[in-house]
Short mmCIF file of C-alpha atoms and ligand atoms in Angstrom, two decimals:
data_model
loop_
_atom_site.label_atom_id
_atom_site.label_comp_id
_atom_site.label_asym_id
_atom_site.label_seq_id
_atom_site.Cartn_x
_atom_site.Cartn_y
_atom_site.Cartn_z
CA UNK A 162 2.15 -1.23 23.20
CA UNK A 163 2.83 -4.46 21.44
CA UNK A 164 2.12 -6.18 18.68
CA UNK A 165 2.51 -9.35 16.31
CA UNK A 166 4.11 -9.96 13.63
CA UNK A 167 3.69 -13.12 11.51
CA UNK A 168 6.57 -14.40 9.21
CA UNK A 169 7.59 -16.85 6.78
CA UNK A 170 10.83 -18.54 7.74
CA UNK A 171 12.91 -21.17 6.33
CA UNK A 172 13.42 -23.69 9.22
CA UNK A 173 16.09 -26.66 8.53
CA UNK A 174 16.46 -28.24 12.26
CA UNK A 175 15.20 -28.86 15.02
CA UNK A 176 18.46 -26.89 16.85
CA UNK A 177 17.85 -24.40 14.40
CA UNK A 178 14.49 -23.27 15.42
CA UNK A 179 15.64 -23.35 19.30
CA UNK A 180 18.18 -21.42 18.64
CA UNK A 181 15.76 -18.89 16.73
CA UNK A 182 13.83 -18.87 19.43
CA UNK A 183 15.92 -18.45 22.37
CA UNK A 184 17.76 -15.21 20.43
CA UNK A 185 14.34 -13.48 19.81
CA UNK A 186 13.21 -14.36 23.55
CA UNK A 187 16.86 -12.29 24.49
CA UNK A 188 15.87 -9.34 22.91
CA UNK A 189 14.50 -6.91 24.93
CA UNK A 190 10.95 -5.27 23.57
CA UNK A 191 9.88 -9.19 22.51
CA UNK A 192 6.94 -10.41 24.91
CA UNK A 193 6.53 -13.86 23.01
CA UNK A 194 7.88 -15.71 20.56
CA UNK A 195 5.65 -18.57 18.71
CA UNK A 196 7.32 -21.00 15.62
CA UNK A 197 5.14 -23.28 13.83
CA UNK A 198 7.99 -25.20 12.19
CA UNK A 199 5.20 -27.61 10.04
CA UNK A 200 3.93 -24.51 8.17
CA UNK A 201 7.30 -22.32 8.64
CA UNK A 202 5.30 -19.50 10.43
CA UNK A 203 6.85 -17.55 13.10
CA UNK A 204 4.69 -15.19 15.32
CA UNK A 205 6.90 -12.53 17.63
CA UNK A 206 4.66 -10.28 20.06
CA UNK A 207 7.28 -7.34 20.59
CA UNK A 208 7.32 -3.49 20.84
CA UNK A 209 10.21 -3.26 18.19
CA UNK A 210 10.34 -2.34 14.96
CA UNK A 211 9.92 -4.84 12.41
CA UNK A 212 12.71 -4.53 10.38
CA UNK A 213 14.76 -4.98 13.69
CA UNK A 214 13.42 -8.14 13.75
CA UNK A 215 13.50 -9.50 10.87
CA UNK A 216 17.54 -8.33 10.77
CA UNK A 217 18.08 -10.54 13.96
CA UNK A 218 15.65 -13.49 12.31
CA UNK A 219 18.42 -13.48 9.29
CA UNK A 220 21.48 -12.87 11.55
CA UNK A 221 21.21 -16.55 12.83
CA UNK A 222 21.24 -18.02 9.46
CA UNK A 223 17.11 -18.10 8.82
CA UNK A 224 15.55 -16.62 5.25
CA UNK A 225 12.63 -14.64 6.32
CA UNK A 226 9.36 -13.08 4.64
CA UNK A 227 6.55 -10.94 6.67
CA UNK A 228 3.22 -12.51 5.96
CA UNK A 229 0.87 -9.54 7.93
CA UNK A 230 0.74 -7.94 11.26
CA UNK A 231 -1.46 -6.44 13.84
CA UNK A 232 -4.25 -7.89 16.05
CA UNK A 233 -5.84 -11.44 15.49
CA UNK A 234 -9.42 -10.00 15.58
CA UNK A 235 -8.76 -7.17 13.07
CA UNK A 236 -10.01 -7.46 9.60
CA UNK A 237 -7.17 -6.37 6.55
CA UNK A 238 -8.36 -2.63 6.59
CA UNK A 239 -6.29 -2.19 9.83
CA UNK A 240 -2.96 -3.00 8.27
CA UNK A 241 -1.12 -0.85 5.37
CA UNK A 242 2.14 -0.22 4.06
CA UNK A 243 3.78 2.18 1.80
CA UNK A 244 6.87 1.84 -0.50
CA UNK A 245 8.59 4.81 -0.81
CA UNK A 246 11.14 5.38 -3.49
CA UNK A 247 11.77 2.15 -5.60
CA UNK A 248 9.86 1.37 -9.04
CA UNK A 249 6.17 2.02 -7.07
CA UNK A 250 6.89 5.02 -5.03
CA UNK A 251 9.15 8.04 -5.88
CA UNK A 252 12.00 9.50 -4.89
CA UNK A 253 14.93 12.05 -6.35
CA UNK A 254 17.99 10.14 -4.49
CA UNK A 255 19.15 6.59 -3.77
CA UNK A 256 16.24 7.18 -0.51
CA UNK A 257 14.20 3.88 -0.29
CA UNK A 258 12.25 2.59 2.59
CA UNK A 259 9.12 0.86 3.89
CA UNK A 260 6.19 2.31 6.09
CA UNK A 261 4.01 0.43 7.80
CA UNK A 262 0.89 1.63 9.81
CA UNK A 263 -0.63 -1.17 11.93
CA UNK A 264 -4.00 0.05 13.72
CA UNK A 265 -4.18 -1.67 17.41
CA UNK A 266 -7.61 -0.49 18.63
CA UNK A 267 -9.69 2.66 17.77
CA UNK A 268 -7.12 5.01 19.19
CA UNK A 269 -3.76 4.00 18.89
CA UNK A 270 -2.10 3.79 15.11
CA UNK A 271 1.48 2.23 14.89
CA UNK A 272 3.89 3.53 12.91
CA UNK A 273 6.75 0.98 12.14
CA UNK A 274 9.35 2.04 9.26
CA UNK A 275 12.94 1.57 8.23
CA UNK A 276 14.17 4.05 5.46
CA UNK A 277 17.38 4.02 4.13
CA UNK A 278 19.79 6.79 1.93
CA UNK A 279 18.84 9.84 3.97
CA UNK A 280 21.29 12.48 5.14
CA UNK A 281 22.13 11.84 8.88
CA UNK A 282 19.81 14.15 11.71
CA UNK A 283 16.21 14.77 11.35
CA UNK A 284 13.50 14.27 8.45
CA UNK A 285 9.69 15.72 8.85
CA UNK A 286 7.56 12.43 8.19
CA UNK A 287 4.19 13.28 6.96
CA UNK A 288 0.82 12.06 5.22
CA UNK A 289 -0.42 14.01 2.03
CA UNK A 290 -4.14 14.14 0.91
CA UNK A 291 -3.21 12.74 -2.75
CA UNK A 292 -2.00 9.41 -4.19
CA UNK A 293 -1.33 10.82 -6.89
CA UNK A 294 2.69 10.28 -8.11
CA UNK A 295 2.31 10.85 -11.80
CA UNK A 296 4.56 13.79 -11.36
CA UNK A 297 6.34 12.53 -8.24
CA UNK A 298 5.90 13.88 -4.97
CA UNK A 299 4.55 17.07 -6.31
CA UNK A 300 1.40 15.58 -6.80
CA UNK A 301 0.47 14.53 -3.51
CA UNK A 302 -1.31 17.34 -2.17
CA UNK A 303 -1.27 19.05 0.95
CA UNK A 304 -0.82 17.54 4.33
CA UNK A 305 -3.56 15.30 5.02
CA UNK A 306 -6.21 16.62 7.37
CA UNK A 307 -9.80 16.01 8.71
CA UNK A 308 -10.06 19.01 10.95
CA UNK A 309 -9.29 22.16 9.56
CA UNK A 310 -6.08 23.39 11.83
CA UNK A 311 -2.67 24.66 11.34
CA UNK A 312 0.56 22.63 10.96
CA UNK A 313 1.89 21.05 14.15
CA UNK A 314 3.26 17.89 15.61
CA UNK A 315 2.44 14.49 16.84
CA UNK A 316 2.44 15.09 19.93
CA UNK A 317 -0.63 18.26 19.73
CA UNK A 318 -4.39 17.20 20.16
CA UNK A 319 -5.94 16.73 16.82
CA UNK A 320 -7.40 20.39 16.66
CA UNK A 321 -3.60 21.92 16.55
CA UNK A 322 -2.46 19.27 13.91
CA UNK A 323 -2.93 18.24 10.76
CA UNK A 324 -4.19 14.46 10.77
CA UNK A 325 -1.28 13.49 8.73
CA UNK A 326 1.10 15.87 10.85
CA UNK A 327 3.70 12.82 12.17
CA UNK A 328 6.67 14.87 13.67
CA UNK A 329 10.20 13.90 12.63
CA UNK A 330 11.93 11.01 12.11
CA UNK A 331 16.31 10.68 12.86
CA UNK A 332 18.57 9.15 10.89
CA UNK A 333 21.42 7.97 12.32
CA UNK A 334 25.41 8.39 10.25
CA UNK A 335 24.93 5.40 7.88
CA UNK A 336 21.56 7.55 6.53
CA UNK A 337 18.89 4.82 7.96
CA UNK A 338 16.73 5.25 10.39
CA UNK A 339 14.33 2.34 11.78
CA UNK A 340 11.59 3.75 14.00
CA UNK A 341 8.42 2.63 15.61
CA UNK A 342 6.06 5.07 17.20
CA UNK A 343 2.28 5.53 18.11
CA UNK A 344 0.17 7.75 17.48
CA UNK A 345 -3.57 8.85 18.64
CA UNK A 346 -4.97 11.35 15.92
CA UNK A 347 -3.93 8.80 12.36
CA UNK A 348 -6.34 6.08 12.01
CA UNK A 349 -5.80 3.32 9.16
CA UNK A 350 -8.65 3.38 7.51
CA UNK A 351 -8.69 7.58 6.61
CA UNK A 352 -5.29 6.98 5.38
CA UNK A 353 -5.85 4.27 2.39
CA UNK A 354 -4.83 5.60 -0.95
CA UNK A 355 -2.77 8.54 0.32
CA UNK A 356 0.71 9.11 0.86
CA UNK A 357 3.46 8.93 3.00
CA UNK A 358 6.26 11.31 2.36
CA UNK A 359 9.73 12.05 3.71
CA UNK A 360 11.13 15.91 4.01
CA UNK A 361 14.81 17.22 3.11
CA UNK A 362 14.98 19.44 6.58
CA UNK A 363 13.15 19.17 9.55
CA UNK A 364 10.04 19.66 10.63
CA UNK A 365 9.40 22.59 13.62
CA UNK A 366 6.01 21.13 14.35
CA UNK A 367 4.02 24.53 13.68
CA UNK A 368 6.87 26.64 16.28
CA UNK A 369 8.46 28.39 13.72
CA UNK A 370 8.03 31.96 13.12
CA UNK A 371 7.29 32.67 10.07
CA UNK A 372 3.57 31.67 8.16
CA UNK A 373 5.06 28.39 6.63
CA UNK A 374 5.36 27.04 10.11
CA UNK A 375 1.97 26.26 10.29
CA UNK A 376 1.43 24.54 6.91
CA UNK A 377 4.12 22.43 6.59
CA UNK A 378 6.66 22.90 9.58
CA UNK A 379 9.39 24.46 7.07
CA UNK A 380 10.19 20.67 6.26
CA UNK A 381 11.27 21.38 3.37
CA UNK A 382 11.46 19.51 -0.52
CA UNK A 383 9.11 16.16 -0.59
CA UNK A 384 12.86 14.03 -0.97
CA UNK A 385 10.53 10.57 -1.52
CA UNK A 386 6.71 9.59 -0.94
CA UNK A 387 5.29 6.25 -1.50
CA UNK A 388 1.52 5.47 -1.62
CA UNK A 389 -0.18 4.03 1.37
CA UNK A 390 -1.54 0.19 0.16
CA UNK A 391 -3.84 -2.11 2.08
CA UNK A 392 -1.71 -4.80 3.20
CA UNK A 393 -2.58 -8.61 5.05
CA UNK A 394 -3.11 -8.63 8.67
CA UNK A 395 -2.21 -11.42 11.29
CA UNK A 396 -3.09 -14.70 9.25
CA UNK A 397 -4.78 -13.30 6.39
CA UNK A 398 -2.65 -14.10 3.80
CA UNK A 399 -2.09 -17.95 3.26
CA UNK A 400 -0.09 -17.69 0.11
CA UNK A 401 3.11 -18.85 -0.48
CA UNK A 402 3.24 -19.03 -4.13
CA UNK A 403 1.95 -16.25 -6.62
CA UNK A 404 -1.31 -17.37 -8.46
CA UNK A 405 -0.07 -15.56 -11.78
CA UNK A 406 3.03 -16.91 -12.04
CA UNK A 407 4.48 -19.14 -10.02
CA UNK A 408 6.51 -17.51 -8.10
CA UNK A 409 7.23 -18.51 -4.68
CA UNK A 410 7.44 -16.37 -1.43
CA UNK A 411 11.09 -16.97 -1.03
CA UNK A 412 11.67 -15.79 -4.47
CA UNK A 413 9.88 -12.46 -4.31
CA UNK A 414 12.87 -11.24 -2.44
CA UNK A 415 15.31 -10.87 -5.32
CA UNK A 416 12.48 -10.21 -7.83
CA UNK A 417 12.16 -7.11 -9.38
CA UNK A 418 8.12 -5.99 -8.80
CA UNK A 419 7.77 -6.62 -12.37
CA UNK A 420 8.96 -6.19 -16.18
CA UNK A 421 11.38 -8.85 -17.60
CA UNK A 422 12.20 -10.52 -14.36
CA UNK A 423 9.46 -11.90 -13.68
CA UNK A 424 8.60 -13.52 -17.20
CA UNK A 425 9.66 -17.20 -16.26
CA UNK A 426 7.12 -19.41 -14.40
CA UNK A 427 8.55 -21.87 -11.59
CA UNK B 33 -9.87 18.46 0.13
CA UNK B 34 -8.62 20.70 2.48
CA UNK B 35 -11.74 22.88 2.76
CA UNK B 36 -11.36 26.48 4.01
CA UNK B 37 -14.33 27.56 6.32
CA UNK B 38 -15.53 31.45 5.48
CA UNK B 39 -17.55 33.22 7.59
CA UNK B 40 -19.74 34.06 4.88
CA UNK B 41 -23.52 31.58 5.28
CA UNK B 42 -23.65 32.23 1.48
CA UNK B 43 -20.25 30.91 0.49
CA UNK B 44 -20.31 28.01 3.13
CA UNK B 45 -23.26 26.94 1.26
CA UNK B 46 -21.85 26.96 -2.05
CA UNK B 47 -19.19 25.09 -0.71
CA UNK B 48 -21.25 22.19 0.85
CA UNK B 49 -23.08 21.92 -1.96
CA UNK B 50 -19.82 21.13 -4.39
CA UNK B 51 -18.47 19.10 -1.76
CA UNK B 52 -21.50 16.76 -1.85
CA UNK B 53 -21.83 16.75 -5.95
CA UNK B 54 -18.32 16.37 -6.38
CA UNK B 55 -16.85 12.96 -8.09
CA UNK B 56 -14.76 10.58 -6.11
CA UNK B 57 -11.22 10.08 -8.34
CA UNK B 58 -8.51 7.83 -8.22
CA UNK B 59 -5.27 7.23 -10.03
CA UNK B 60 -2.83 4.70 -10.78
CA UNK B 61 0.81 5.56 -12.01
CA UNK B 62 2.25 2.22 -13.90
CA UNK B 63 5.86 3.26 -13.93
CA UNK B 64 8.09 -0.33 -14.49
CA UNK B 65 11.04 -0.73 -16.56
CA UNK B 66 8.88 -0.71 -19.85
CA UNK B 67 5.57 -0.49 -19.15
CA UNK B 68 4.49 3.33 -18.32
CA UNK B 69 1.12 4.69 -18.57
CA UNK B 70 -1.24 6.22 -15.95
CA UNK B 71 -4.81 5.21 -15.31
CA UNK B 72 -7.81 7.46 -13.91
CA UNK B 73 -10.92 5.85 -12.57
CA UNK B 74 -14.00 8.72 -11.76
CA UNK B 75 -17.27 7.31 -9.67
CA UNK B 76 -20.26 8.73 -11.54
CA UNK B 77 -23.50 7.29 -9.38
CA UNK B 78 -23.06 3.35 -9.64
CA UNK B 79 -20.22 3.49 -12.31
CA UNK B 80 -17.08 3.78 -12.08
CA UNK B 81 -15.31 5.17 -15.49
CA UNK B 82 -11.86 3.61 -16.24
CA UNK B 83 -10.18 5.89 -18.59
CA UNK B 84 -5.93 6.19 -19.77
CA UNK B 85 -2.85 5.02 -22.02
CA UNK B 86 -0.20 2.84 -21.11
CA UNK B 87 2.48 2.26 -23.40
CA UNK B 88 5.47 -0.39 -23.84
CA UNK B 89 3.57 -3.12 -24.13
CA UNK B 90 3.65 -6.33 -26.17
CA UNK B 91 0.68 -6.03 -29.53
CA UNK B 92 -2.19 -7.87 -28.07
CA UNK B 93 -4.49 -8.86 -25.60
CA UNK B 94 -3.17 -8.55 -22.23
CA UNK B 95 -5.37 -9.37 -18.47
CA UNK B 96 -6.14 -6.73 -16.48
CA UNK B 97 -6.95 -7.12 -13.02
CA UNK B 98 -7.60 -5.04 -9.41
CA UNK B 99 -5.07 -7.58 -6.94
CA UNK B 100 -6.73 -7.42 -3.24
CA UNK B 101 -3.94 -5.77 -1.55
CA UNK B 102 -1.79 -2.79 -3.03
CA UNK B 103 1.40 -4.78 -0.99
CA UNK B 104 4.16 -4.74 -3.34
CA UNK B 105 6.90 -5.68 -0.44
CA UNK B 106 7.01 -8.92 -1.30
CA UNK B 107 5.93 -8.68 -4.87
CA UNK B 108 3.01 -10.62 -6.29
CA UNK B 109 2.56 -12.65 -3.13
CA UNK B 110 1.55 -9.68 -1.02
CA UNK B 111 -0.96 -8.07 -3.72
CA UNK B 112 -3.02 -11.47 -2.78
CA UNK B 113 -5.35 -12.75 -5.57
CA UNK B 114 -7.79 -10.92 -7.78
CA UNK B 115 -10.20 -8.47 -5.43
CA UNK B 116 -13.01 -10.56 -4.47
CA UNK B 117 -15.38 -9.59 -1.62
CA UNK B 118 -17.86 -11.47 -2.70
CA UNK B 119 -15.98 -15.17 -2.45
CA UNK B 120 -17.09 -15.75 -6.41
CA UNK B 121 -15.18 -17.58 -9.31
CA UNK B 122 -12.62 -15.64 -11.97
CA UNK B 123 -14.91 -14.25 -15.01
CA UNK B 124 -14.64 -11.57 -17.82
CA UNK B 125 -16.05 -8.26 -16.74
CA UNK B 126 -19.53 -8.30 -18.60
CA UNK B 127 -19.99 -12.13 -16.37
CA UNK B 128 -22.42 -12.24 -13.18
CA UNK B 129 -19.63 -14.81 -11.64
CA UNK B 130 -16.98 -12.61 -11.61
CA UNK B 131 -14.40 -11.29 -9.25
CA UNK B 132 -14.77 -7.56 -8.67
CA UNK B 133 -11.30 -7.02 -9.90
CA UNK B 134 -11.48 -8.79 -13.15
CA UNK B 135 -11.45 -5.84 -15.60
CA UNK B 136 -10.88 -8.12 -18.85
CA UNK B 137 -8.41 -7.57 -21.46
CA UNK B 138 -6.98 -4.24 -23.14
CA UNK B 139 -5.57 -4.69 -26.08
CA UNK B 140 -1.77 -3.08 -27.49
CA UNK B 141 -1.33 -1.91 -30.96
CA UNK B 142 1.39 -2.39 -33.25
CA UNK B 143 3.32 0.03 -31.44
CA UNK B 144 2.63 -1.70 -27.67
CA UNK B 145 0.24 1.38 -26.78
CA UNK B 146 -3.62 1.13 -25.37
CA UNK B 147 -5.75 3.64 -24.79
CA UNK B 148 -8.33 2.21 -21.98
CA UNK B 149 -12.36 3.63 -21.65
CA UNK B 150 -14.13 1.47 -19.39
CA UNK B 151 -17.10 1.55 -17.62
CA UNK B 152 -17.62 -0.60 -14.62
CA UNK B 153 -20.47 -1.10 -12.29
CA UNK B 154 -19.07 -3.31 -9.70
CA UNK B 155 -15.95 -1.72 -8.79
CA UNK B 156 -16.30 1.02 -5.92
CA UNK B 157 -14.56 4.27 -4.73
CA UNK B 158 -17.24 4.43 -1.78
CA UNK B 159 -19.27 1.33 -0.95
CA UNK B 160 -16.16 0.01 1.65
CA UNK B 161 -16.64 -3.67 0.80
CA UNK B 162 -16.59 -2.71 -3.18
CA UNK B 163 -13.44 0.08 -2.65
CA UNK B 164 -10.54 -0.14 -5.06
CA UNK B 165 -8.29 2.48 -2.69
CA UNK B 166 -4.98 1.09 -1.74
CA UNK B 167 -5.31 -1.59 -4.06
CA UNK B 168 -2.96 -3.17 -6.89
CA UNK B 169 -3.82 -2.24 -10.43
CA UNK B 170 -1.87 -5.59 -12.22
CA UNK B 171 -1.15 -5.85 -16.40
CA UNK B 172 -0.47 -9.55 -17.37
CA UNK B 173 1.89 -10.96 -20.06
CA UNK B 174 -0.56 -12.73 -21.33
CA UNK B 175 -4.07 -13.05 -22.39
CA UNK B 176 -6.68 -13.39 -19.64
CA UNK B 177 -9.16 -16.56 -21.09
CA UNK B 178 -12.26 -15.30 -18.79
CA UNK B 179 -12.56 -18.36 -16.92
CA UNK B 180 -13.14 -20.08 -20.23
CA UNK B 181 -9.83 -22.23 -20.34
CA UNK B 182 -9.27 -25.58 -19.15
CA UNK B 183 -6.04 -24.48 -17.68
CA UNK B 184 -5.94 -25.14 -13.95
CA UNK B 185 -5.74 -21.56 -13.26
CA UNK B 186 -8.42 -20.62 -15.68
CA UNK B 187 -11.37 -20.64 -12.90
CA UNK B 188 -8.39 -18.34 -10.42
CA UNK B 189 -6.38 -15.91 -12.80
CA UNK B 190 -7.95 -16.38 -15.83
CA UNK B 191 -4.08 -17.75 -16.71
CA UNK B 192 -3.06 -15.00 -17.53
CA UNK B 193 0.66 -15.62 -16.68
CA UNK B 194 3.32 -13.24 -15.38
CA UNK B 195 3.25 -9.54 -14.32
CA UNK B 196 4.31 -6.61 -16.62
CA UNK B 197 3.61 -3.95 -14.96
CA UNK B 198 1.52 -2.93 -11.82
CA UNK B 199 0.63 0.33 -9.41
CA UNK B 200 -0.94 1.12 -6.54
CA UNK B 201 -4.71 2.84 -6.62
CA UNK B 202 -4.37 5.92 -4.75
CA UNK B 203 -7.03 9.10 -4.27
CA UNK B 204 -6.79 11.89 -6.38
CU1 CU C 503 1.09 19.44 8.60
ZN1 ZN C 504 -10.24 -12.81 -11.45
#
C-alpha cells in the first residue's frame, strides 16, 4: 500500500531537481515522483518510510521539510503524528523519535516512524487511553481499547487485541529503528489525543504465560510516549512562514519548539 | 475507560449510567525551558471549563490561543493558525467574530505565575468540527490586541508575537 508524501524542498537548478528526481525514481518502494520547482513542493507516492525519504532527499544536497501526507481526498482528521521524547513528549533516556499514523481508507491505518536512542533488538510499540504526561508516561493509562479483550498483537482480529495493541518494533545496532507498517484494527480518528508509547523489553503479543501477558505483553517500563496530534494532510497546509512570528519553514528545523529561541522575528 | 463487563444486570446498569453522565476531560502539559504549568479543560453541557497555573512567565498580559494542528515537527509552521472551523476573523473570546481558538489573554504576576478559570462556550471536547483533541495549546510573548490593532497581523494573530511555551491537548 502506498502513499504520498508532500514536501518542502529547496530547489537551486534546473540539474538539481533532475537529479532529485531520477535518485527517488531509483529507489525501490517509490511509484512516482512529482516536483513543482515554482512553489518548491515535492510529492513522492512510495511504500517507504518517510524518514527514508527524506534522508535520501538531503543526501543529494536538497534542504527538506514535510508539509502533510496521506490521500488527496482525505480531510486533516486522517493524518496525526506524535513526538515522543523531546520538550513535548517524554522520555527517561536520550530516546527521541517521530510517529506518524496516516489513515488510507476505512480499514487500513499506516504506521510510519523513525525513533532513535533505543537499545538494539525489539521494543513493544503501543497506544495508551490517556494524553495525559504531567507525570510522564505513567500517566497515560492503560492500553487503548474499544472492545473489551485481552492483550495481543497486531496481527490478531480486533476481539483478541487491544485497539492500541501494535506488536513490536526492532532496532537495529546504532539504536534506531525506521519502520512502516499497516494495520486493520487502529483507525485515526479513535486515536486523537492519546498516546503513543515505546516499551524497555519486548512485547509477547498476549503468548506469555503468566497473567501480565494478556494486559500488556510483559513489555515492560513505558521508556518514552509522546501524544498523538492532528497533523496536515496532502495539501492542507500552505504555510511557509509562521503567522506569530515570522519564522520561516526552513528555519523551524534548528528552532527549539519554543522559549528563548524563538523570541526574534524574521 | 477501559470498562469491565459484570455479569451482574444491576451493576451493568450502574455502570452505563456513569458512563453516560460522566464529563469529557482533557489536559495540556506546558513543559518548555521556562514556562511549566499544566492546564485542564472539563465539558460541562455547552461549556467547556478552562482551569490551571503556569508559571515562568514574563508579569503581564500574554495571548492565549488553541493552534489548529497539535504538529510540533516543524514547530510553529505545523501547529497551522489559530483553530478556526468556522473560516471567521481573529477576536477576543467574549467577540461573535472570533476564531474558536482565541482564548484571550491571562495575565502573570509579579512573580511570572497565572492561575487560569475560564469558561468557554465555543470550544468542544465532542461536537467533531468544535474538538480541541490533538490540538496545540500556544502562550505568546506578547499581548494579544483582540483584533483591535492596526498591526497587519491584528485581524490573524491578534499580534501577539513569538511563542513561549506550547503543548499538545490530549484526553484525560
Ligand atoms: Cu495491549
Ligand atoms: Zn485568533
Amino acid at each position: 500500500m502506498s502513499t504520498n508524501v508532500e514536501f518542502a524542498v529547496q530547489i537551486n537548478s534546473k540539474s538539481g531537481a533532475d537529479v532529485l528526481k531520477s535518485t527517488l525514481k531509483e529507489l525501490s518502494g517509490v511509484d512516482n515522483v512529482n516536483l513543482f520547482p515554482e512553489s518548491g513542493i515535492l510529492v513522492v507516492k512510495s511504500s517507504l518510510p518517510i524518514s527514508v525519504l527524506q534522508e535520501k532527499i538531503e543526501s543529494v544536497g536538497h534542504k527538506v521539510v514535510i508539509k502533510g501526507y496521506g490521500g488527496i481526498e482525505q480531510d486533516s482528521l486522517q493524518a496525526a503524528v506524535a513526538i515522543v521524547g523531546g520538550e513535548c513528549g517524554y522520555a527517561d533516556t536520550k530516546l527521541q523519535g517521530v510517529v506518524r499514523f496516516i489513515q488510507a481508507n476505512e480499514s487500513q491505518c499506516i504506521i510510519d516512524g523513525t525513533v532513535d536512542g533505543l537499545s538494539p533488538g525489539l521494543h513493544g510499540l503501543h497506544v495508551h487511553e490517556l494524553g495525559d504526561i504531567s507525570d510522564g508516561c505513567n500517566s497515560v493509562g492503560d492500553h487503548f481499547t474499544i472492545i473489551n479483550a485481552p492483550h495481543g498483537g497486531p496481527e490478531n482480529d480486533k476481539m483478541n487485541r487491544h485497539t492500541g495493541d501494535l506488536g513490536n518494533i526492532t532496532v537495529d545496532e546504532n539504536g534506531r529503528t525506521q519502520f512502516r507498517f499497516i494495520d486493520n484494527v487502529l483507525k485515526v480518528w479513535d486515536i486523537i489525543g492519546r498516546t503513543i508509547v515505546i516499551t524497555e523489553n519486548a512485547d509477547d503479543l498476549g503468548k506469555g504465560t503468566n497473567q501480565q501477558s494478556l494486559i500488556d505483553g510483559n513489555s515492560g517500563k513505558k521508556l518514552g510516549c509522546g501524544i498523538i496530534a492532528r497533523s496536515a494532510g496532502l495539501f492542507k497546509n500552505d504555510k511557509k512562514i509562521c503567522a506569530c512570528d515570522g519564522v520561516s519553514v526552513w528555519d523551524e528545523r534548528n528552532k527549539p519548539l519554543a522559549g528563548p529561541g524563538r523570541k526574534y522575528r524574521l | 475507560m477501559k470498562m469491565v463487563i459484570k455479569s451482574s444486570p444491576f451493576i451493568f446498569l450502574t455502570l452505563m449510567v456513569a458512563a453516560t453522565t460522566q464529563e469529557k476531560q482533557a489536559i495540556v502539559v506546558l513543559n518548555g525551558p521556562t514556562v511549566k504549568g499544566n492546564i485542564t479543560f472539563v465539558e460541562n453541557g455547552n461549556r467547556v471549563i478552562i482551569r490551571g497555573k503556569v508559571i515562568g512567565l514574563n508579569k503581564g498580559l500574554h495571548g492565549f490561543h488553541i493552534h489548529e494542528k497539535g504538529d510540533l515537527s516543524n514547530g510553529c509552521v505545523s501547529t497551522g493558525s489559530h483553530f478556526n472551523p468556522d473560516k471567521k476573523n481573529h477576536g477576543s473570546q467574549t467577540d461573535r467574530e472570533r476564531h474558536v481558538g482565541d482564548l484571550g489573554n491571562i495575565e502573570a504576576n509579579d512573580q511570572g505565575e497565572v492561575i487560569i478559570n475560564i469558561t468557554d462556550e465555543r470550544i468542544s471536547l465532542s461536537r467533531s468540527k468544535y474538538n480541541i483533541l490533538g490540538r496545540a495549546v500556544v502562550i505568546h510573548a506578547d499581548v494579544d490586541d483582540l483584533g483591535r490593532g492596526n498591526e497587519t497581523d491584528s485581524l490573524t494573530t491578534g499580534h501577539a508575537g513569538a511563542r513561549v511555551a506550547c503543548g499538545i491537548i490530549g484526553t484525560l
